[in-house]
Coordinates of C-alpha atoms in Angstrom, one line a residue:
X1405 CA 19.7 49.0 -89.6
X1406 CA 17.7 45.9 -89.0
X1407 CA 18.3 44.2 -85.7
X1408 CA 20.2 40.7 -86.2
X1409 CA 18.8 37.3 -86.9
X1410 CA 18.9 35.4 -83.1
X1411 CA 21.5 32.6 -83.1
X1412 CA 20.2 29.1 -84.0
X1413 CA 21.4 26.4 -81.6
X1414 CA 24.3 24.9 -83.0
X1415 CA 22.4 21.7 -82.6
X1416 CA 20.3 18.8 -81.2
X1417 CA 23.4 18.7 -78.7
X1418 CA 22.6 22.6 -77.8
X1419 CA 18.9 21.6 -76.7
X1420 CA 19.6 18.7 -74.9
X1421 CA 22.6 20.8 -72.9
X1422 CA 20.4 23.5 -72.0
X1423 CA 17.8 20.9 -70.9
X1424 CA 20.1 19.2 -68.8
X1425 CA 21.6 21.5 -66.7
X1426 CA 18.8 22.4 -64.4
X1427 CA 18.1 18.6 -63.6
X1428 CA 21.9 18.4 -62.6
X1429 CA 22.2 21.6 -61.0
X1430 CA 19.3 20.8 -58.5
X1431 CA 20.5 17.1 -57.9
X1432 CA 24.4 18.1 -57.2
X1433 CA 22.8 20.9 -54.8
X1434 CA 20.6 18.9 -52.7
X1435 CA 23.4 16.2 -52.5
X1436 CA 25.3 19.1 -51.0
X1437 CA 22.7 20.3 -48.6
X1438 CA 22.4 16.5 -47.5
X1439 CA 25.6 16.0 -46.9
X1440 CA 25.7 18.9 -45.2
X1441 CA 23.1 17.9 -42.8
X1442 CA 24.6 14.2 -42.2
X1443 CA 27.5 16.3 -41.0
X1444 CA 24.8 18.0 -38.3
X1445 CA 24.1 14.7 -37.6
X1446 CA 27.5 13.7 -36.1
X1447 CA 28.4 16.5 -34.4
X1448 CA 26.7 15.5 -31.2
X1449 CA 29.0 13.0 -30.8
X1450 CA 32.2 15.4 -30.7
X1451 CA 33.7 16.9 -27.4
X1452 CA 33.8 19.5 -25.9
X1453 CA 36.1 17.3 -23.9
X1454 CA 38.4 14.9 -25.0
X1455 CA 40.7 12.3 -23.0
X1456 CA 44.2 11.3 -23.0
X1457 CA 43.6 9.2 -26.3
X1458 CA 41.8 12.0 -28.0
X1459 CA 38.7 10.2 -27.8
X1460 CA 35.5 12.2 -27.0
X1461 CA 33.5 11.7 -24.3
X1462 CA 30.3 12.6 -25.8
X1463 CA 30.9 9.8 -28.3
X1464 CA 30.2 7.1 -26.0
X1465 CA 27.2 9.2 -24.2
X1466 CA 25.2 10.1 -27.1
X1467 CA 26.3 7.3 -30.0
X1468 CA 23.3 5.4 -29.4
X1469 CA 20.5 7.7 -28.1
X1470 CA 21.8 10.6 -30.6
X1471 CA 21.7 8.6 -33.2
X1472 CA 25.4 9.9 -34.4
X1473 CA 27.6 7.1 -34.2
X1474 CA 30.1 6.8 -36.7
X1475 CA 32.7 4.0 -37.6
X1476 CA 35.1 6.6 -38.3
X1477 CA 35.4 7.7 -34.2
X1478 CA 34.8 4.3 -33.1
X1479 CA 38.1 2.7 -35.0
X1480 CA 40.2 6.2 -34.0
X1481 CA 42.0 4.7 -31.3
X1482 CA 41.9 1.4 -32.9
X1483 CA 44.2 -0.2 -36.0
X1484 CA 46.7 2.3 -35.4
X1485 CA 45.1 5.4 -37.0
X1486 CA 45.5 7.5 -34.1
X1487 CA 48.9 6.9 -34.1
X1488 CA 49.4 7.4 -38.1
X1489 CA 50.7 4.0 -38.5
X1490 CA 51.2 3.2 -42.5
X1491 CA 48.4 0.8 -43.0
X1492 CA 49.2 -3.2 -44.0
X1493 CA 52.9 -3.0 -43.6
X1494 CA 53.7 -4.6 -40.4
X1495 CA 50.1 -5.3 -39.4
X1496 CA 49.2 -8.7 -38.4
X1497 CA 45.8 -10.8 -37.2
X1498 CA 45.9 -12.0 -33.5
X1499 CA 43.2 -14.0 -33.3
X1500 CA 39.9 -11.7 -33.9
X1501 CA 42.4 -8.6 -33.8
X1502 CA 43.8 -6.7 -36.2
X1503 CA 47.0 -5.3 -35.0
X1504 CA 50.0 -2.7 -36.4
X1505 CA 48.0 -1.2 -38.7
X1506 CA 45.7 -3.6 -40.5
X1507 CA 42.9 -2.5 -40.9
X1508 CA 39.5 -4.5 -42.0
X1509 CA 39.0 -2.5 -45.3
X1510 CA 41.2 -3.2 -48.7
X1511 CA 44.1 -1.0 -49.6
X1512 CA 42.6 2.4 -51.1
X1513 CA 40.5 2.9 -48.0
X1514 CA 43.2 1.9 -46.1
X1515 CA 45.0 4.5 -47.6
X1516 CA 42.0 7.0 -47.4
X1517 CA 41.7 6.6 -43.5
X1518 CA 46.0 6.9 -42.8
X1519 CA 46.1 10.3 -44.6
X1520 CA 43.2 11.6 -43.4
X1521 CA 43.8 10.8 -39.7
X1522 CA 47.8 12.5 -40.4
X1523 CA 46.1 15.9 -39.7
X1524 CA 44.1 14.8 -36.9
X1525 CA 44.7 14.4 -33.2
X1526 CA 41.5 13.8 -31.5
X1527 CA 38.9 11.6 -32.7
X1528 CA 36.3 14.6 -33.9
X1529 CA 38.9 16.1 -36.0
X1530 CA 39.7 12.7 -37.7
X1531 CA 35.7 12.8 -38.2
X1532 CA 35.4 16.5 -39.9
X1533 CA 38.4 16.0 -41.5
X1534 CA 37.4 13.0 -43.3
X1535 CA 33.5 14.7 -44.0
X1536 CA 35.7 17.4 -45.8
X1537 CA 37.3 14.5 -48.1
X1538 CA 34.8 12.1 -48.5
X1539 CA 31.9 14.6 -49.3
X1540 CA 33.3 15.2 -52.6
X1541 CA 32.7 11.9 -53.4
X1542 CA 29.1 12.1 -52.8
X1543 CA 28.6 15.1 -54.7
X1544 CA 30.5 13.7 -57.7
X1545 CA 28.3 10.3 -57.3
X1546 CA 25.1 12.5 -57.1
X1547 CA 26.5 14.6 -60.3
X1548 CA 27.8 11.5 -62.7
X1549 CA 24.0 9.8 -61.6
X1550 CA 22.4 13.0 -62.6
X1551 CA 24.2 12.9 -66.0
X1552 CA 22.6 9.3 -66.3
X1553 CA 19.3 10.2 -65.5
X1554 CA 18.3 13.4 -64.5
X1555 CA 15.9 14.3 -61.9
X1556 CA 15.5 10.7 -61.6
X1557 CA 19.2 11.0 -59.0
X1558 CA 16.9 12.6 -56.5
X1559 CA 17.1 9.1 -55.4
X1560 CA 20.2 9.4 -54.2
X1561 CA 20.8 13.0 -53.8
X1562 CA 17.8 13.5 -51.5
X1563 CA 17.8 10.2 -49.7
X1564 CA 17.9 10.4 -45.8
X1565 CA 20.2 7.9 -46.1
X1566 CA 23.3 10.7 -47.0
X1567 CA 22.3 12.2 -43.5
X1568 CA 22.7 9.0 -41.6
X1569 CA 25.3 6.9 -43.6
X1570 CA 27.7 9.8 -45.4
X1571 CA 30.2 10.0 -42.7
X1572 CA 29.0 6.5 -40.6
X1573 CA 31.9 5.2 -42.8
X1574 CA 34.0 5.4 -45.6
X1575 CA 31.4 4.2 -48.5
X1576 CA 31.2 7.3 -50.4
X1577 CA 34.3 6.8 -51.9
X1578 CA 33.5 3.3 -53.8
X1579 CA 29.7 4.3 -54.7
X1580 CA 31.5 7.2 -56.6
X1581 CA 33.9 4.4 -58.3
X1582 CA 31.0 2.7 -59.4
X1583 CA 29.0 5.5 -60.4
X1584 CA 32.4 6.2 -62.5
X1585 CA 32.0 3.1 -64.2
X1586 CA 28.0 2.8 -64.9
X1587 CA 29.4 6.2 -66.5
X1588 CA 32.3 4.7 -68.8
X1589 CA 29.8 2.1 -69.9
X1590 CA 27.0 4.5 -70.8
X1591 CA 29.9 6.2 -72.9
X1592 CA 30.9 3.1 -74.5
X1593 CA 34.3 2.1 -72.5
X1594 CA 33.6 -0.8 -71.3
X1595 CA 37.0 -1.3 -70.4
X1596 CA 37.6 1.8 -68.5
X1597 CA 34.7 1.0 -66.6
X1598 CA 36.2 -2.3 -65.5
X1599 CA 39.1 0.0 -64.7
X1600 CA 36.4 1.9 -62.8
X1601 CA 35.2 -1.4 -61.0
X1602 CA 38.9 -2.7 -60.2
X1603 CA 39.0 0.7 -57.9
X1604 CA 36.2 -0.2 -56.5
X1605 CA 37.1 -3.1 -55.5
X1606 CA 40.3 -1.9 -53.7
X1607 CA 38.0 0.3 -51.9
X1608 CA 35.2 -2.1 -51.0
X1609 CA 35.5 -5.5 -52.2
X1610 CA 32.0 -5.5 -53.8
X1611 CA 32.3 -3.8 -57.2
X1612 CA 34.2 -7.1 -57.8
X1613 CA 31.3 -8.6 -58.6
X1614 CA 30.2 -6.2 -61.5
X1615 CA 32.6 -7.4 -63.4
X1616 CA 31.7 -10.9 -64.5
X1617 CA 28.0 -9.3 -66.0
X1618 CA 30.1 -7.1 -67.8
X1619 CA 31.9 -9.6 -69.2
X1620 CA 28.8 -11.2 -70.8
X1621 CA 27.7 -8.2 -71.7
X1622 CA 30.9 -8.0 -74.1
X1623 CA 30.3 -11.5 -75.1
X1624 CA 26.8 -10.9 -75.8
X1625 CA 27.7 -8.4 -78.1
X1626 CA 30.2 -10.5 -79.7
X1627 CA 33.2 -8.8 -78.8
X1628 CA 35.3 -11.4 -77.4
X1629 CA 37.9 -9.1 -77.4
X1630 CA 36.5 -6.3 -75.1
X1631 CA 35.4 -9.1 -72.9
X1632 CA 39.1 -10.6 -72.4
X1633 CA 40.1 -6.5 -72.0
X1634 CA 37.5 -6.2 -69.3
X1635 CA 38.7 -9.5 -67.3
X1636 CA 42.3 -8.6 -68.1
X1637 CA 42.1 -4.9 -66.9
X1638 CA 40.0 -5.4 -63.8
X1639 CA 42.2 -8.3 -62.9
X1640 CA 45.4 -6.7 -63.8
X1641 CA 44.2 -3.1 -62.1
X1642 CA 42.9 -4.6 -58.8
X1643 CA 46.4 -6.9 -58.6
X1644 CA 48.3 -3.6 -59.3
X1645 CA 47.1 -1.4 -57.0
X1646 CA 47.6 -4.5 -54.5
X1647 CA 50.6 -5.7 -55.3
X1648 CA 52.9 -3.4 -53.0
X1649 CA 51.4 -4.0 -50.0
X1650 CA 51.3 -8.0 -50.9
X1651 CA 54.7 -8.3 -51.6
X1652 CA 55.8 -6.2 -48.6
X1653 CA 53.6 -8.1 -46.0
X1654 CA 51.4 -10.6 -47.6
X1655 CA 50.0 -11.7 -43.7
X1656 CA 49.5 -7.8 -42.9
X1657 CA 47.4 -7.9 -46.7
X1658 CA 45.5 -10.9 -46.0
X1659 CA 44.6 -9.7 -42.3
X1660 CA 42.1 -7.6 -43.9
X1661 CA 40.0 -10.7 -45.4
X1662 CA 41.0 -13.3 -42.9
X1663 CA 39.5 -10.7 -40.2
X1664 CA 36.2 -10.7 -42.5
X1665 CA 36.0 -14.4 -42.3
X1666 CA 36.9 -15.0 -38.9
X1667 CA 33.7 -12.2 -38.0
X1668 CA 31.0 -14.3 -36.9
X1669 CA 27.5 -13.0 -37.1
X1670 CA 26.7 -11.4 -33.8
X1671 CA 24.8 -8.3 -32.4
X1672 CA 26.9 -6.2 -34.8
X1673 CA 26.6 -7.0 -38.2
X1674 CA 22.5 -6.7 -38.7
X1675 CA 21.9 -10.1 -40.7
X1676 CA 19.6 -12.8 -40.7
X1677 CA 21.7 -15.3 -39.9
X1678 CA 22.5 -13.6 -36.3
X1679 CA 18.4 -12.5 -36.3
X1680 CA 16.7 -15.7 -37.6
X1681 CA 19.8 -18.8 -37.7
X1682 CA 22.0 -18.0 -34.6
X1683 CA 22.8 -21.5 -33.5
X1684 CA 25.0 -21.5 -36.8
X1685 CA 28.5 -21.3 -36.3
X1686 CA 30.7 -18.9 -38.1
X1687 CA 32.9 -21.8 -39.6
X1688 CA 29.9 -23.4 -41.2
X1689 CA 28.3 -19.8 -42.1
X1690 CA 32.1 -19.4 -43.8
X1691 CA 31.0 -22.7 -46.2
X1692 CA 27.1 -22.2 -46.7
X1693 CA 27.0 -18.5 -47.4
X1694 CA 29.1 -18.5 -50.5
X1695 CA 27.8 -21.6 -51.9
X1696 CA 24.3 -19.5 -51.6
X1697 CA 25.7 -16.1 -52.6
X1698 CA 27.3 -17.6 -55.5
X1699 CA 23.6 -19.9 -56.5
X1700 CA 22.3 -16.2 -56.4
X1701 CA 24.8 -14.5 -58.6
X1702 CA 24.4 -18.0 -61.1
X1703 CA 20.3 -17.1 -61.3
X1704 CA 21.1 -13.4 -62.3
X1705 CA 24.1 -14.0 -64.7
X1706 CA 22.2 -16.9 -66.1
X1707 CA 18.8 -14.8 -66.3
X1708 CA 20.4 -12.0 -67.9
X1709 CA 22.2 -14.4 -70.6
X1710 CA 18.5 -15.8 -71.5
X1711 CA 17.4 -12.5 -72.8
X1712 CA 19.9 -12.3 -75.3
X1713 CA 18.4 -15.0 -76.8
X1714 CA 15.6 -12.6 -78.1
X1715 CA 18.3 -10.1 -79.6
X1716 CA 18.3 -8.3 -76.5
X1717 CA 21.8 -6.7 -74.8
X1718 CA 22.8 -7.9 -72.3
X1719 CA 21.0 -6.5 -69.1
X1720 CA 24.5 -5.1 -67.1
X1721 CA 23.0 -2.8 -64.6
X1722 CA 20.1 -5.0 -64.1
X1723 CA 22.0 -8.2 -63.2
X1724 CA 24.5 -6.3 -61.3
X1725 CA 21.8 -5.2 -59.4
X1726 CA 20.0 -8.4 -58.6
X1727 CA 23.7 -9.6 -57.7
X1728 CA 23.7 -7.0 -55.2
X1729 CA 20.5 -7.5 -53.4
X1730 CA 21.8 -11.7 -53.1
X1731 CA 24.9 -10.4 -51.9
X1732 CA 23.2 -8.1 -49.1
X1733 CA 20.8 -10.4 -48.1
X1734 CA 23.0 -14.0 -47.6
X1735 CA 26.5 -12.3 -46.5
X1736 CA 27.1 -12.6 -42.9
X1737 CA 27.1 -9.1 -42.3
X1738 CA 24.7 -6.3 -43.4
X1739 CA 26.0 -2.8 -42.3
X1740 CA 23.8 0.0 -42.2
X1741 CA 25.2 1.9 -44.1
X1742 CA 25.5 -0.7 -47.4
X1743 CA 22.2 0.9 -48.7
X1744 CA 24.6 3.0 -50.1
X1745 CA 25.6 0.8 -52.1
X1746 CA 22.3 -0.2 -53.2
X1747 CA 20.6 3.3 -54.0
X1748 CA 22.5 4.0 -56.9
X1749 CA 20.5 1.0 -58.2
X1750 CA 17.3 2.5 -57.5
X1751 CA 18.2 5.4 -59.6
X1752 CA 19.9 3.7 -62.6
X1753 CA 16.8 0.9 -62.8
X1754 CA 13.0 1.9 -63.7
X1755 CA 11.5 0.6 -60.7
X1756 CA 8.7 2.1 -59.4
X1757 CA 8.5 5.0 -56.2
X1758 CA 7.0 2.2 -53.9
X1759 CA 10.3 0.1 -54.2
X1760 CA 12.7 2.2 -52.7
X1761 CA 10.5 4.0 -50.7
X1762 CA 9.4 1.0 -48.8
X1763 CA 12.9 -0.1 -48.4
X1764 CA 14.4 3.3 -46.8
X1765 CA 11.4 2.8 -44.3
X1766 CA 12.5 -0.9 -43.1
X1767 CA 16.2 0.6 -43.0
X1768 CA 14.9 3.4 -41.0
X1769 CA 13.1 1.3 -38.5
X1770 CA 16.6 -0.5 -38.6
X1771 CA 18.6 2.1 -38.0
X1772 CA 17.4 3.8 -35.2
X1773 CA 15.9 0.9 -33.8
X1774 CA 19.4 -1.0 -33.7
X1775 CA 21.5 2.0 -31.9
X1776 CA 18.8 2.4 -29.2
X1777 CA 19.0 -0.9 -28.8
X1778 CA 22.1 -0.8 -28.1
X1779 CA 21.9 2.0 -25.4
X1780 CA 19.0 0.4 -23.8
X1781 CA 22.2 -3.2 -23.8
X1782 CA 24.1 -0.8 -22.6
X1783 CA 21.7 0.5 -19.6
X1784 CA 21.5 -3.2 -19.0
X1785 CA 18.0 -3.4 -20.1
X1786 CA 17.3 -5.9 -23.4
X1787 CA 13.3 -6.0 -24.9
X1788 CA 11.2 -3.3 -25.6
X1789 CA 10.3 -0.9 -29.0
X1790 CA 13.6 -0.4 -30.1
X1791 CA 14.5 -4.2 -30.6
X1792 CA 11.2 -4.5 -32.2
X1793 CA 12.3 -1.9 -34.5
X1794 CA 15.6 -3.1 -35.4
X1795 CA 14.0 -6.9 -35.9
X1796 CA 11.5 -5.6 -38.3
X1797 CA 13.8 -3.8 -39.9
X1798 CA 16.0 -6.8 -40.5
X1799 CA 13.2 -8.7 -41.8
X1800 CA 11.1 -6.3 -44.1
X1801 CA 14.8 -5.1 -45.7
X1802 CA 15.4 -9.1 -46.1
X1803 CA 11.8 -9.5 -47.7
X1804 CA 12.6 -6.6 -49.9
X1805 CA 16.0 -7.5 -51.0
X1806 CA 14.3 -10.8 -52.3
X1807 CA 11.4 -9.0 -54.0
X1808 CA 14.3 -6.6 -55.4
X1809 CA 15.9 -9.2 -56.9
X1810 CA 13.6 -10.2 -59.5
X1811 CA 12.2 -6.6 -59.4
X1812 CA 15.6 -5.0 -61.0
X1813 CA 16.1 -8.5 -63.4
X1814 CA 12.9 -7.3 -65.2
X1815 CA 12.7 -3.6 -64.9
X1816 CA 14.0 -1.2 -68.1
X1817 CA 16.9 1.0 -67.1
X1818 CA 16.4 4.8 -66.3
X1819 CA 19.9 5.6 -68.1
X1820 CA 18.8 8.4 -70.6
X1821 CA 19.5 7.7 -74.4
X1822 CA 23.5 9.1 -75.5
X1823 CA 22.6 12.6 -76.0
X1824 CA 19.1 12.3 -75.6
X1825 CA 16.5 12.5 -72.6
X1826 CA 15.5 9.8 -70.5
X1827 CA 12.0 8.0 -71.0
X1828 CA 10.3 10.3 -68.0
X1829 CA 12.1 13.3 -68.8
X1830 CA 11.8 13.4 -73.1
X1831 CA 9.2 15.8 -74.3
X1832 CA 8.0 16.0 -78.0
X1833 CA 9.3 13.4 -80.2
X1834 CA 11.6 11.1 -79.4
X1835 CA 14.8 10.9 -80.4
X1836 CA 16.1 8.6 -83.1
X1837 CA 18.4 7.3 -80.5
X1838 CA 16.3 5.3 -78.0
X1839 CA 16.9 5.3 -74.2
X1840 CA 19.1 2.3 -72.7
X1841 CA 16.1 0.5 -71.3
X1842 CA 13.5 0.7 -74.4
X1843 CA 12.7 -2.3 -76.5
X1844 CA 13.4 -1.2 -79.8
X1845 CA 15.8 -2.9 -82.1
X1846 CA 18.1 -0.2 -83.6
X1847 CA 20.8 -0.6 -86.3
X1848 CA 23.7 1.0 -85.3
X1849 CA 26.8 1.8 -87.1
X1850 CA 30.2 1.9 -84.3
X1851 CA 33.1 3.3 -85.7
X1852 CA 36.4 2.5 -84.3
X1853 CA 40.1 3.5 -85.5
X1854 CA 40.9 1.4 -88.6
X1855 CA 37.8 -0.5 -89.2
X1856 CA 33.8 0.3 -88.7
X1857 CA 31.2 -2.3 -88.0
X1858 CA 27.4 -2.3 -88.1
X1859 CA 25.0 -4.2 -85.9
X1860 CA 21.9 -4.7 -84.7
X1861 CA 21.3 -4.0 -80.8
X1862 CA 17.7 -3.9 -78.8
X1863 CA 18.1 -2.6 -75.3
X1864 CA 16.2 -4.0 -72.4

């Protein structure tokens, strides 16, 4: 009896499964071993002791020197989280303080850090309770960026910055959000990725800003209808998941932003305008850096519109990124642990090694610069390497983020082609699908419920 034929893959779809599970595998387990080691990171700054408060005294010993500080003990015995107050309700703004349970992040991360802290009772077990919740996040974030690009989510996945930022604070949970939406998009839901971005936005306010790009990017396409769904479902999500806590205790709500724009930029928040402008006050800092963030975000959006002009799609990710960097550099404050936020960018965009690379060294000058700065503040001493650290760190990430800017406006996206390889990773011929980031102009035929409608699309 002859021994039977082997199976044919079923098809294209087949290869390109097989081919990308490896790249995903090894990026989702190096995110995990990362994460892992950011939780090494903190534990220097937990017990063995703890005081009346549940507040470690190895926290305030080693924070600085060890390099382990984290937002996350700091604000335990602050904002009412120790005492599992329900965030917004009945909290207020006194001043510069936030008071019964406000709490300077919007609602979801609000909601994050109340029932995290329920189980807790000491400030270390708020902290490894909320590295068992938020490290999901990072591994999904490292998995849907894989997905996108392959290897190319080493970026993210291996990037020191998971040891020193993961559990600093709660930023995990809105790169995942956004990595959820670049996601929706690549799939050709537009809207549920300004579903995605709406999240976001409840998480940390940023994301907001995604959605206007992705608006012209509707309109580019002509599809004025997705582009009033987009406005009308982040609009309508973000109000939504609001709402509640606005109509129970609109001055508790507010607090949260009111606090942000009452911060002025001191010792704290790592800008230049503290570094390089501090004779500024914060109420004119509250007028000129919108009016410069928003010039910023005009140059991008209006950038990205100007390639359409040569049949070109409009450049999302791209613009979104540049937005970013503006955003970063002119806001008043610039914590560490927003290059977060900005890594996914290095993996989505087709920048080259040098870029990010030369960035993660300023922020690591930055970052350990800045805490043993603050020990040495502490010890009552004030010049010395460590502030020299932290101020060219300050100032080479500000150099870079301008660079950046027009650096991700012109660069090709790294997104692999829908059901196809990305441009590094494709081997043999290419597919008849081009990568989102190629040049080529493609007919393409989308076929919706009821109707179907062909165009011609080039991606950038």
């Amino acid at each position: 009896m002859s021994s039977p034929a082997p199976a044919e893959a079923d098809s294209d779809g087949g290869a390109v499964r097989a081919r990308w599970v490896g790249p995903v595998g090894l990026v989702v387990g190096v995110a995990v071993l990362m994460l892992i080691l950011g939780w090494f990171g903190k534990v220097s700054c937990i017990g063995p002791t703890y005081d009346a408060n549940g507040i470690s005294t190895a926290f305030e010993a080693h924070k600085n020197t060890y390099l382990c500080y984290s937002d996350i003990q700091q604000l335990w015995p602050q904002r009412g989280i120790s005492d599992h107050v329900f965030p917004y309700v009945h909290g207020s703004l006194l001043g510069e303080n936030l008071l019964n349970g406000a709490i300077e992040y919007p609602v979801l991360t609000g909601l994050f850090v109340w029932l995290t802290a329920l189980f807790a009772h000491t400030d270390g077990q708020f902290l490894a309770i909320s590295a068992v919740f938020l490290a999901p996040f990072g591994v999904i974030t490292a998995w849907l960026l894989a997905k996108l690009t392959g290897r190319r989510a080493l970026i993210w996945a291996a990037a020191p910055a998971l040891i020193f930022y993961g559990y600093l604070n709660w930023d995990l949970l809105v790169c995942a959000s956004f990595a959820a939406a670049v996601w929706a998009w690549w799939r050709g839901r537009p809207v549920a990725a300004a579903a995605w971005l709406a999240v976001g936005a409840a998480l940390k306010l940023y994301p907001a800003m995604f959605v206007f790009p992705l608006i012209l990017e509707r309109l580019a396409a002509r599809d004025r209808r997705g582009a009033v769904r987009v406005a009308l479902t982040a609009g309508g999500l973000w109000l939504l998941i609001n709402l509640p806590f606005l109509l129970i205790n609109p001055h508790g709500w507010w607090a949260t932003y009111a606090f942000q724009k009452e911060r002025h930029a001191g010792i704290t928040t790592n800008s230049i305008w503290f570094w390089g402008f501090g004779g500024i006050s914060t109420g004119t800092l509250n007028w000129l850096t919108p009016i410069l963030i928003l010039v910023a975000w005009a140059g991008a959006l209006g950038y990205g519109w100007r390639r359409t002009r040569g049949g070109e799609p409009y450049p999302w990710i791209q613009v979104s990124g540049a937005m970013l960097c503006g955003f970063l550099l002119l806001n008043k404050v610039h914590s560490p642990q927003y290059l977060l936020w900005l890594l996914p960018f290095f993996v989505l965009i087709r920048v080259r090694w040098g870029w990010w690379v030369s960035y993660w060294v300023f922020d690591a000058l930055l970052f350990a610069g800045l805490f043993e700065w603050y020990g040495v503040l502490t010890a009552g001493g004030d010049e010395g390497l460590a502030k020299e650290a932290a101020v060219l760190g300050v100032w080479g990430r500000a150099v870079m983020l301008v660079l950046l800017y027009v650096v991700f406006l012109v660069s090709p996206l790294a997104v692999r082609a829908r059901g196809g390889a990305t441009d590094a990773d494709r081997s043999g011929a290419p597919s008849s699908t081009p990568p989102v980031g190629s040049s080529t102009p493609v007919a393409r035929t989308t076929s919706r419920p009821g109707r179907s409608t062909s165009r011609t699309t080039s991606t950038q």
